[in-house]
PDB file of C-alpha atoms in Angstrom:
ATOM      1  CA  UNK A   1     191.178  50.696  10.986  1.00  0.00           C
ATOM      2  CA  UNK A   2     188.509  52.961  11.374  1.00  0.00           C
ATOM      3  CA  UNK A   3     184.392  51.535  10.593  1.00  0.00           C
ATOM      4  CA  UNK A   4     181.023  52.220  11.510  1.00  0.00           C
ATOM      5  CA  UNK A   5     178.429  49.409  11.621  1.00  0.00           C
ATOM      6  CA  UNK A   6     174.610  50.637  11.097  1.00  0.00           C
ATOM      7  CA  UNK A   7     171.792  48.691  11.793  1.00  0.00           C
ATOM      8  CA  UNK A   8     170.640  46.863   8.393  1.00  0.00           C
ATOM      9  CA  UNK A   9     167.078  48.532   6.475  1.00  0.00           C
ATOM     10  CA  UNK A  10     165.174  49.145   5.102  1.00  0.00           C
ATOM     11  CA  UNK A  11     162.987  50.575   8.247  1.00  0.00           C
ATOM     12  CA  UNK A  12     159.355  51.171   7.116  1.00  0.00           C
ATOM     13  CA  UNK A  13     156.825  52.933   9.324  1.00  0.00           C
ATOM     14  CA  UNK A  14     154.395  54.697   9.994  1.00  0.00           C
ATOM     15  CA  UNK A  15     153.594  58.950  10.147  1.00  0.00           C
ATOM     16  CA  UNK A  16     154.143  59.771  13.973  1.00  0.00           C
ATOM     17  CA  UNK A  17     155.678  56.029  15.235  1.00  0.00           C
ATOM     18  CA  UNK A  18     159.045  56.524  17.098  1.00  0.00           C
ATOM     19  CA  UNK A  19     161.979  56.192  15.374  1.00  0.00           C
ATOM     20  CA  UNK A  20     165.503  54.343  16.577  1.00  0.00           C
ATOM     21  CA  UNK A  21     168.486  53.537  13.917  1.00  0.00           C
ATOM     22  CA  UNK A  22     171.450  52.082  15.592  1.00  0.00           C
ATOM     23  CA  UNK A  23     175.194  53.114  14.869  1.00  0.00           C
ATOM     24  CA  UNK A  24     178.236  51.509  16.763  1.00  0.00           C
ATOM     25  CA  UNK A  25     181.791  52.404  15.736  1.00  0.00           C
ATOM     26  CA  UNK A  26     185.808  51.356  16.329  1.00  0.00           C
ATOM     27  CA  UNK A  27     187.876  53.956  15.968  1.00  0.00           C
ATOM     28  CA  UNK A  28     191.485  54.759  17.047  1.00  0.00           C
ATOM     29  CA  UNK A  29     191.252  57.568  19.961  1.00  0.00           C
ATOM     30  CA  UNK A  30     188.223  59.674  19.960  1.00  0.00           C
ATOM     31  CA  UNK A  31     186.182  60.406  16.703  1.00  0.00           C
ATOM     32  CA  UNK A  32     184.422  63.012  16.205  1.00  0.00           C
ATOM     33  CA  UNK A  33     180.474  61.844  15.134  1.00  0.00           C
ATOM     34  CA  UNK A  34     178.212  62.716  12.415  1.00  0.00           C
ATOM     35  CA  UNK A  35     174.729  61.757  11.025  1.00  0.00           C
ATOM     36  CA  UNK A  36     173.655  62.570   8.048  1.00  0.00           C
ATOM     37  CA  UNK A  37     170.478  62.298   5.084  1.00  0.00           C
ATOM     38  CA  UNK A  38     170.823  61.794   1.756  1.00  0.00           C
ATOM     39  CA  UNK A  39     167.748  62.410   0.015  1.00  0.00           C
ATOM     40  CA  UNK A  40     166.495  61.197  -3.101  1.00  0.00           C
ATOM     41  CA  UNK A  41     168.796  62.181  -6.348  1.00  0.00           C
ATOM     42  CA  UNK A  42     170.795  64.765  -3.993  1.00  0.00           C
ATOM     43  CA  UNK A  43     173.489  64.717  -1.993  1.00  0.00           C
ATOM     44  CA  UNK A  44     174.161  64.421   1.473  1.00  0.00           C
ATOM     45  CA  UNK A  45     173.692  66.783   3.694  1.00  0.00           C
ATOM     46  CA  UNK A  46     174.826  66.867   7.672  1.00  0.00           C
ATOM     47  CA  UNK A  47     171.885  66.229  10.157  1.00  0.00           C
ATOM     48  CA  UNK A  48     173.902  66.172  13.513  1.00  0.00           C
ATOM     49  CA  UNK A  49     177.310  66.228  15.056  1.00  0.00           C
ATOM     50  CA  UNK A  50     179.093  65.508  18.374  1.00  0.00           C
ATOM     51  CA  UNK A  51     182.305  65.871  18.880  1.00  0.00           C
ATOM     52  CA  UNK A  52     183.113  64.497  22.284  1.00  0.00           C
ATOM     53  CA  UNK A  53     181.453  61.644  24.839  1.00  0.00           C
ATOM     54  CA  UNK A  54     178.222  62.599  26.156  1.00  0.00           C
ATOM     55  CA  UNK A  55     177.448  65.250  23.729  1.00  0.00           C
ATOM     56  CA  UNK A  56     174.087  65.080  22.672  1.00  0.00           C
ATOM     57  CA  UNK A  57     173.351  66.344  18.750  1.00  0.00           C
ATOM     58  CA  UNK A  58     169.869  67.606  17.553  1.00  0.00           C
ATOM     59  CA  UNK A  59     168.278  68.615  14.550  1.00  0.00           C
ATOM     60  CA  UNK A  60     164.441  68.565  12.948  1.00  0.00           C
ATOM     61  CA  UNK A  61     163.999  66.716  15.963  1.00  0.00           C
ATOM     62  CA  UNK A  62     166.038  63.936  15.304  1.00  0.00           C
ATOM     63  CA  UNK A  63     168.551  63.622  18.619  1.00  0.00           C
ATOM     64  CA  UNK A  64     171.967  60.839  18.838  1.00  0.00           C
ATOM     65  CA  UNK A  65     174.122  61.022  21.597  1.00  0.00           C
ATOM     66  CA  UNK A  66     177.444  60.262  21.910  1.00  0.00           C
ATOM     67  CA  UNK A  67     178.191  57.057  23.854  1.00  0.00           C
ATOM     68  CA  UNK A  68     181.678  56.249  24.492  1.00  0.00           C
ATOM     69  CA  UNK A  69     181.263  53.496  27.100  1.00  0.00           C
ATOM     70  CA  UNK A  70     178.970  51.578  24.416  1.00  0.00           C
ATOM     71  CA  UNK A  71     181.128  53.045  21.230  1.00  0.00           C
ATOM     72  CA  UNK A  72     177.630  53.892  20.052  1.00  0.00           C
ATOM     73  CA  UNK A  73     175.403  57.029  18.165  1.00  0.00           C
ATOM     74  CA  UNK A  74     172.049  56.193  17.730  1.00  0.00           C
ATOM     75  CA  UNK A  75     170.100  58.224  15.799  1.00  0.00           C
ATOM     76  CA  UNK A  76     166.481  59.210  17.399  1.00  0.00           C
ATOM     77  CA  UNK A  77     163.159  60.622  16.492  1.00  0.00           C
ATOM     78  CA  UNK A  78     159.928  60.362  18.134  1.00  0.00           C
ATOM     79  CA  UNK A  79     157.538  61.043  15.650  1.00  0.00           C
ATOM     80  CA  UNK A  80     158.279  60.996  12.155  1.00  0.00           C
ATOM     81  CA  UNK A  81     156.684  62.326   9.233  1.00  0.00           C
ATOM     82  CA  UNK A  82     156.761  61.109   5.384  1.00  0.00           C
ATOM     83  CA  UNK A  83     159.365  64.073   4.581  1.00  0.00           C
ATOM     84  CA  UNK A  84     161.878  62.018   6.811  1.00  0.00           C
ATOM     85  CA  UNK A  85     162.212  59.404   4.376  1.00  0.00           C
ATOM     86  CA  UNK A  86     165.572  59.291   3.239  1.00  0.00           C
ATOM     87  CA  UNK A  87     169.093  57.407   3.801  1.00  0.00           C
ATOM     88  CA  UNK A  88     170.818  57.702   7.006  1.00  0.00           C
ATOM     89  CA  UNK A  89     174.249  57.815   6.727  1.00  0.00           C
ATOM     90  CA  UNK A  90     176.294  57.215  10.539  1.00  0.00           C
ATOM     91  CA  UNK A  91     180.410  58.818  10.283  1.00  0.00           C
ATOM     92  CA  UNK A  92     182.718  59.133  11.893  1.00  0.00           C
ATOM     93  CA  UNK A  93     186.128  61.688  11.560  1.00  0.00           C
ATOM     94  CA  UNK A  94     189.601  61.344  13.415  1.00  0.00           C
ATOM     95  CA  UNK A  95     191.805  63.834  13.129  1.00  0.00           C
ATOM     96  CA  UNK A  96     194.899  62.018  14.310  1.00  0.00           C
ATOM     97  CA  UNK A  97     197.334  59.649  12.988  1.00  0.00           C
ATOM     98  CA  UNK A  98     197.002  59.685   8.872  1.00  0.00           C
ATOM     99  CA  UNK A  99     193.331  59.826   8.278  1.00  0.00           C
ATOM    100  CA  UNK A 100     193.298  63.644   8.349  1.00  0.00           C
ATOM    101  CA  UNK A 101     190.665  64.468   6.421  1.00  0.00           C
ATOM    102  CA  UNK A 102     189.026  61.353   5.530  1.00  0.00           C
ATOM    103  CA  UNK A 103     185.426  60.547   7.324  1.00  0.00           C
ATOM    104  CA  UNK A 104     184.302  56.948   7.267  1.00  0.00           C
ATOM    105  CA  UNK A 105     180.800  56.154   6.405  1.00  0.00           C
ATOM    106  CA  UNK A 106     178.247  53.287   7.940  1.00  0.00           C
ATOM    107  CA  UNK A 107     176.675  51.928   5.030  1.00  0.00           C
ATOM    108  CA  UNK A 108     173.384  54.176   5.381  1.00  0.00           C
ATOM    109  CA  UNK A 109     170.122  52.836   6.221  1.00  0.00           C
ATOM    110  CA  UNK A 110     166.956  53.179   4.093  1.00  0.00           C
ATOM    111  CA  UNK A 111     163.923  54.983   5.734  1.00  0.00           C
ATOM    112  CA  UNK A 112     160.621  54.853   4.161  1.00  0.00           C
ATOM    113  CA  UNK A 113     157.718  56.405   6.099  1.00  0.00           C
ATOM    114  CA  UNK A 114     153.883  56.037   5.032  1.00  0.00           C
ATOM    115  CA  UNK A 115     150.792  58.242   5.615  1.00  0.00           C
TER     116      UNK A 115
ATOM    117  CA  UNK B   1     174.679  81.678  -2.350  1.00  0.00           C
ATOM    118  CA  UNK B   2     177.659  79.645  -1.238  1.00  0.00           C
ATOM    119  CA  UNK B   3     177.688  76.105  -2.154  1.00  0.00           C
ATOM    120  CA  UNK B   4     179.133  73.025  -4.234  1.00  0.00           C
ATOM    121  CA  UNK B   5     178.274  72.500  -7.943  1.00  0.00           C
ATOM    122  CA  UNK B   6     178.600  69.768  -9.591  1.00  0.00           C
ATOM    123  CA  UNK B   7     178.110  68.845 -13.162  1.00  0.00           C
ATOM    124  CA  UNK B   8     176.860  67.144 -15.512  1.00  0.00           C
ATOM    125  CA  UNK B   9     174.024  66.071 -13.290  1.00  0.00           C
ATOM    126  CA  UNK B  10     173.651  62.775 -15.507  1.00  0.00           C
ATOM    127  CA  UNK B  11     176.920  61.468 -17.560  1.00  0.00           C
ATOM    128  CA  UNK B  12     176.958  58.156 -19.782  1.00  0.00           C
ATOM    129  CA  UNK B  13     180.407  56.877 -21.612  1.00  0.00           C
ATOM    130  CA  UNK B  14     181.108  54.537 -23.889  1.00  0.00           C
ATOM    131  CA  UNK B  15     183.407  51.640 -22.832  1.00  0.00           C
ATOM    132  CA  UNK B  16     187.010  52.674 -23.117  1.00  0.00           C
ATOM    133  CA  UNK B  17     186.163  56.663 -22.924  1.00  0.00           C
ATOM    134  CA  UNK B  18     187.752  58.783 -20.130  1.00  0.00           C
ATOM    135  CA  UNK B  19     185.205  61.261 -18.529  1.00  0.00           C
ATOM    136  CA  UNK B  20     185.958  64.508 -16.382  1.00  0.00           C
ATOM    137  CA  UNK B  21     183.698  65.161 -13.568  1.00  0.00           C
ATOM    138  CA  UNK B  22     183.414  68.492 -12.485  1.00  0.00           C
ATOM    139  CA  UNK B  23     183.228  69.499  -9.028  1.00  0.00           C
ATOM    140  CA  UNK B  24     183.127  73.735  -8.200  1.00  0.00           C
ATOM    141  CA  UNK B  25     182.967  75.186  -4.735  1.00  0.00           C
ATOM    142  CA  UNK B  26     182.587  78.954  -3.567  1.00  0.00           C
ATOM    143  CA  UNK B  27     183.054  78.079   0.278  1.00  0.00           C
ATOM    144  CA  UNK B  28     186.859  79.381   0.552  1.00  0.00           C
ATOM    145  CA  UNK B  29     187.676  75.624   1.742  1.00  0.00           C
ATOM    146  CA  UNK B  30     190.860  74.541   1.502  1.00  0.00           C
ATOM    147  CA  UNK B  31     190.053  70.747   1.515  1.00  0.00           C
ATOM    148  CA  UNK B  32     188.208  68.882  -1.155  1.00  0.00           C
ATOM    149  CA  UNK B  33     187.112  64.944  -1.539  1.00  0.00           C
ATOM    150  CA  UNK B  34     185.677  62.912  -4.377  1.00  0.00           C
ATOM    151  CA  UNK B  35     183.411  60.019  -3.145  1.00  0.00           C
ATOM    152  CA  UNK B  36     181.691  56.967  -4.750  1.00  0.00           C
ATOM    153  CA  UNK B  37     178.353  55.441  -3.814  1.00  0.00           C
ATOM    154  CA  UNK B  38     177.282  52.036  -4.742  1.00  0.00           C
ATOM    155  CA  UNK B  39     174.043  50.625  -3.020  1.00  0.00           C
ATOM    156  CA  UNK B  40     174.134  49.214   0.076  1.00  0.00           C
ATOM    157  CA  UNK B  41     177.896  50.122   0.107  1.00  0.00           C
ATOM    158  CA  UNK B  42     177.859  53.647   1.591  1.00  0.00           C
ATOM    159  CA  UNK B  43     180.450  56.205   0.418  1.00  0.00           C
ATOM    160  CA  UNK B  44     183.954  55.148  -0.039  1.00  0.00           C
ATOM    161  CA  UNK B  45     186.502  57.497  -0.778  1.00  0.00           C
ATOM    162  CA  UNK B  46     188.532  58.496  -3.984  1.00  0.00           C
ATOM    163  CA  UNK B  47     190.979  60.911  -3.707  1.00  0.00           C
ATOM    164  CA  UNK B  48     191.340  63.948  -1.630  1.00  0.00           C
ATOM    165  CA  UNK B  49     192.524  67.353  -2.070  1.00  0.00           C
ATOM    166  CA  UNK B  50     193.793  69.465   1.267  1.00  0.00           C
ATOM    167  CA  UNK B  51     195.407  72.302  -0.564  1.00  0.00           C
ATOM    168  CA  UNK B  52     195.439  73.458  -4.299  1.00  0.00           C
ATOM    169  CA  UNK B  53     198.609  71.358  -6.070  1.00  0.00           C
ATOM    170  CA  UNK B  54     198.372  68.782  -3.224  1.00  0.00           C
ATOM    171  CA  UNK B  55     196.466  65.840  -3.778  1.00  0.00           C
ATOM    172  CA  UNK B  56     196.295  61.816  -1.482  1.00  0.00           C
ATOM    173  CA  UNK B  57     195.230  58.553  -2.781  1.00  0.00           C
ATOM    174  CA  UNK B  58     191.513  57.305  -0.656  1.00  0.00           C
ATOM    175  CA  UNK B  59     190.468  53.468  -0.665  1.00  0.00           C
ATOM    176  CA  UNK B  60     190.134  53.589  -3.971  1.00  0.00           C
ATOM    177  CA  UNK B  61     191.483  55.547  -6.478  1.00  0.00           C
ATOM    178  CA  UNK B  62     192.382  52.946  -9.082  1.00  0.00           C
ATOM    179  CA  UNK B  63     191.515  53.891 -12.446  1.00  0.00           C
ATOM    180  CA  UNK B  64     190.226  57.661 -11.292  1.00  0.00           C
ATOM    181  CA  UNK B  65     192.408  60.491 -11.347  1.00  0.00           C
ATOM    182  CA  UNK B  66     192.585  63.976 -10.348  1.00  0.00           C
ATOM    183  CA  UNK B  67     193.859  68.162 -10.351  1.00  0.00           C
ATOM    184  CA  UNK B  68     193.616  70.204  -8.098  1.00  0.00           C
ATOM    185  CA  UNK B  69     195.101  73.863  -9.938  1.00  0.00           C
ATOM    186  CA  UNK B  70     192.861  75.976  -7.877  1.00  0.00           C
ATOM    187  CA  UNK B  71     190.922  75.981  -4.727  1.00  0.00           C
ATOM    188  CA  UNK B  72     187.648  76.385  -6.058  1.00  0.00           C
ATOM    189  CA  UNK B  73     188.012  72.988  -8.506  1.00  0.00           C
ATOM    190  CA  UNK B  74     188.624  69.301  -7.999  1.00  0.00           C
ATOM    191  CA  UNK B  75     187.635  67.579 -11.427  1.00  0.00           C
ATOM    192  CA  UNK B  76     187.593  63.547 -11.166  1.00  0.00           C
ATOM    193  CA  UNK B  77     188.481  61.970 -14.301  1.00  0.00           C
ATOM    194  CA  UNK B  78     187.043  58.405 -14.611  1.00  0.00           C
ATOM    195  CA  UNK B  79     189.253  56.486 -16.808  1.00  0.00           C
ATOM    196  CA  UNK B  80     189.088  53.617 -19.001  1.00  0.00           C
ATOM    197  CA  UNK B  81     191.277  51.708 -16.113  1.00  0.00           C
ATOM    198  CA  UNK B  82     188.184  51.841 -14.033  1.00  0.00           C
ATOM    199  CA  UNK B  83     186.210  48.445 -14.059  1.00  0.00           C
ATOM    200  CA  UNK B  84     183.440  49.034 -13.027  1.00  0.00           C
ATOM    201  CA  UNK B  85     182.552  52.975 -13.351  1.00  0.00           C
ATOM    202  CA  UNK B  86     178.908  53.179 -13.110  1.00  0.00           C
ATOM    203  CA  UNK B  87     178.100  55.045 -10.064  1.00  0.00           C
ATOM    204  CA  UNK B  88     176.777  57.842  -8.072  1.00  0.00           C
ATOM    205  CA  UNK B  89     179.867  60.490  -7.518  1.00  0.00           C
ATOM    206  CA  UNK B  90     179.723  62.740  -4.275  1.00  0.00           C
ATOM    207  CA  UNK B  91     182.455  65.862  -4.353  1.00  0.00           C
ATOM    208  CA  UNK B  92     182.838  67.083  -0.863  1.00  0.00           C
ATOM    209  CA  UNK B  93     184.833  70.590   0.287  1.00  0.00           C
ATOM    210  CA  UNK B  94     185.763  71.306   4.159  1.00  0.00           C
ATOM    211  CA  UNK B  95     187.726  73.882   6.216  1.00  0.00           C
ATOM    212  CA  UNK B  96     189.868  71.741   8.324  1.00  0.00           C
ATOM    213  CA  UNK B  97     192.152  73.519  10.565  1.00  0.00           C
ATOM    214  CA  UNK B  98     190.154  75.534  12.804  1.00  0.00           C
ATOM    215  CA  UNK B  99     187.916  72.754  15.933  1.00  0.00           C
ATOM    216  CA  UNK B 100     184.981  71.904  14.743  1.00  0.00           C
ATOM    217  CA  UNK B 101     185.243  72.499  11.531  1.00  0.00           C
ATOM    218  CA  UNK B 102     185.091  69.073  10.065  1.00  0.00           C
ATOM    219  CA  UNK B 103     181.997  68.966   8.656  1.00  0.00           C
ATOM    220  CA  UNK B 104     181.657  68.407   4.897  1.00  0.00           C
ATOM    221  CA  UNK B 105     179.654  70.329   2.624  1.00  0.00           C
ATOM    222  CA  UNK B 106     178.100  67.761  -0.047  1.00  0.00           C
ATOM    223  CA  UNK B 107     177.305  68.757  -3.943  1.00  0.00           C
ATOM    224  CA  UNK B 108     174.401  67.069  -5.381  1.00  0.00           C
ATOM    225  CA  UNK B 109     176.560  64.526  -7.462  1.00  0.00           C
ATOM    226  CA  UNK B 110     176.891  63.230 -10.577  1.00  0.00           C
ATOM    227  CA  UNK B 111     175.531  59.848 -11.905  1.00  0.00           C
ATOM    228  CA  UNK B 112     177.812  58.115 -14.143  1.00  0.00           C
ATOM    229  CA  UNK B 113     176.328  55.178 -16.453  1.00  0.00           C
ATOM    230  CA  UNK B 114     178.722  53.308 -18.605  1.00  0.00           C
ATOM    231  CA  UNK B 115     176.946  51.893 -21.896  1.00  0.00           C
TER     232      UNK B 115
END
């Protein structure tokens, strides 16, 4: 079936350091791609999308591109600030087959940034 | 302001007590999810809605059930079935249907605690 691996946390850094958290999938055909942040007490709330290979998504300045050849969407930021810290949640949707409506979730990854 | 509600923001229940969760929407979406989040876990889902009277089994509906008798409400009742209940509980509404519309609008959740 359908999964998406993230790339274990917590991360910790610091204000302004550069950013990488890594998200490979399997899927059956081609997903559609989503990242999104779940800040504290709230509920999620979509960062980024692509929906086919190559397509780059960007938001806040967070960027993850859609790799097909490496079945990969790593999520991107080059300078992040203490607002940023969050869980990062890597999905994936495929419209075919019997998952209609169902999007599968990495098991998020917790961000902590300090001054 | 369109948007999904959710409510109580905090619930606790006695062992052996079913509890409603309520989940309202004012997007026009047709499709609605429940979701559970248990840390380190990610979100795995309950039950999904994509029409009002229609309602499919997620991963892991044992012990949950729900209604779906109009478009704007989901409710998720927890039951006493449910082992392990304590949780944070995610409703989710989308307009499937038209490309590119798979996104999911998240309410802020509910956070169940089981005494």
């Amino acid at each position: 079936g359908d999964s998406v691996t993230q790339m274990e946390g917590p991360v910790t850094l610091s204000e302004e350091a550069f950013l990488t958290i890594n998200c490979t999938y399997t899927a059956t055909g081609y997903p559609s791609l989503f990242w999104y942040v779940q800040y504290p007490g709230e509920g999620l709330q979509l960062l980024l999308k692509a929906t086919k290979a190559d397509d780059k998504g960007s938001n806040k300045g967070f960027e993850a591109t859609y790799r097909k050849e490496t079945t990969s969407f790593h999520l991107e930021k080059g300078s992040v600030q203490v607002s940023d810290s969050a869980v990062y949640f890597c999905a994936l949707f495929y419209a075919g087959g019997t998952s209609y409506g169902k999007l599968t979730f990495g098991q998020g990854t917790i961000l902590t940034v300090h001054p | 302001d369109g948007g999904i509600t959710q409510s109580p923001k905090y619930l606790f229940r006695k062992e052996g007590q079913n509890v409603t969760l309520s989940c309202e929407q004012n997007l026009n979406h047709d499709a609605m999810y429940w979701y559970r989040q248990d840390p380190g876990q990610g979100l795995r889902l309950i039950y999904y809605s994509q029409i009002v009277n229609d309602f499919q089994k997620g991963d892991i509906a044992e012990g949950y059930s729900v209604s779906r008798e109009k478009k704007e409400s989901f409710p998720l009742t927890v039951t006493s079935a449910q082992k392990n209940p304590t949780a944070f509980y995610l409703c989710a509404s989308s307009a499937p249907g038209r490309v590119g519309s798979w996104e999911q609008f998240f309410g802020p959740g509910t956070r169940l605690t089981v005494l």
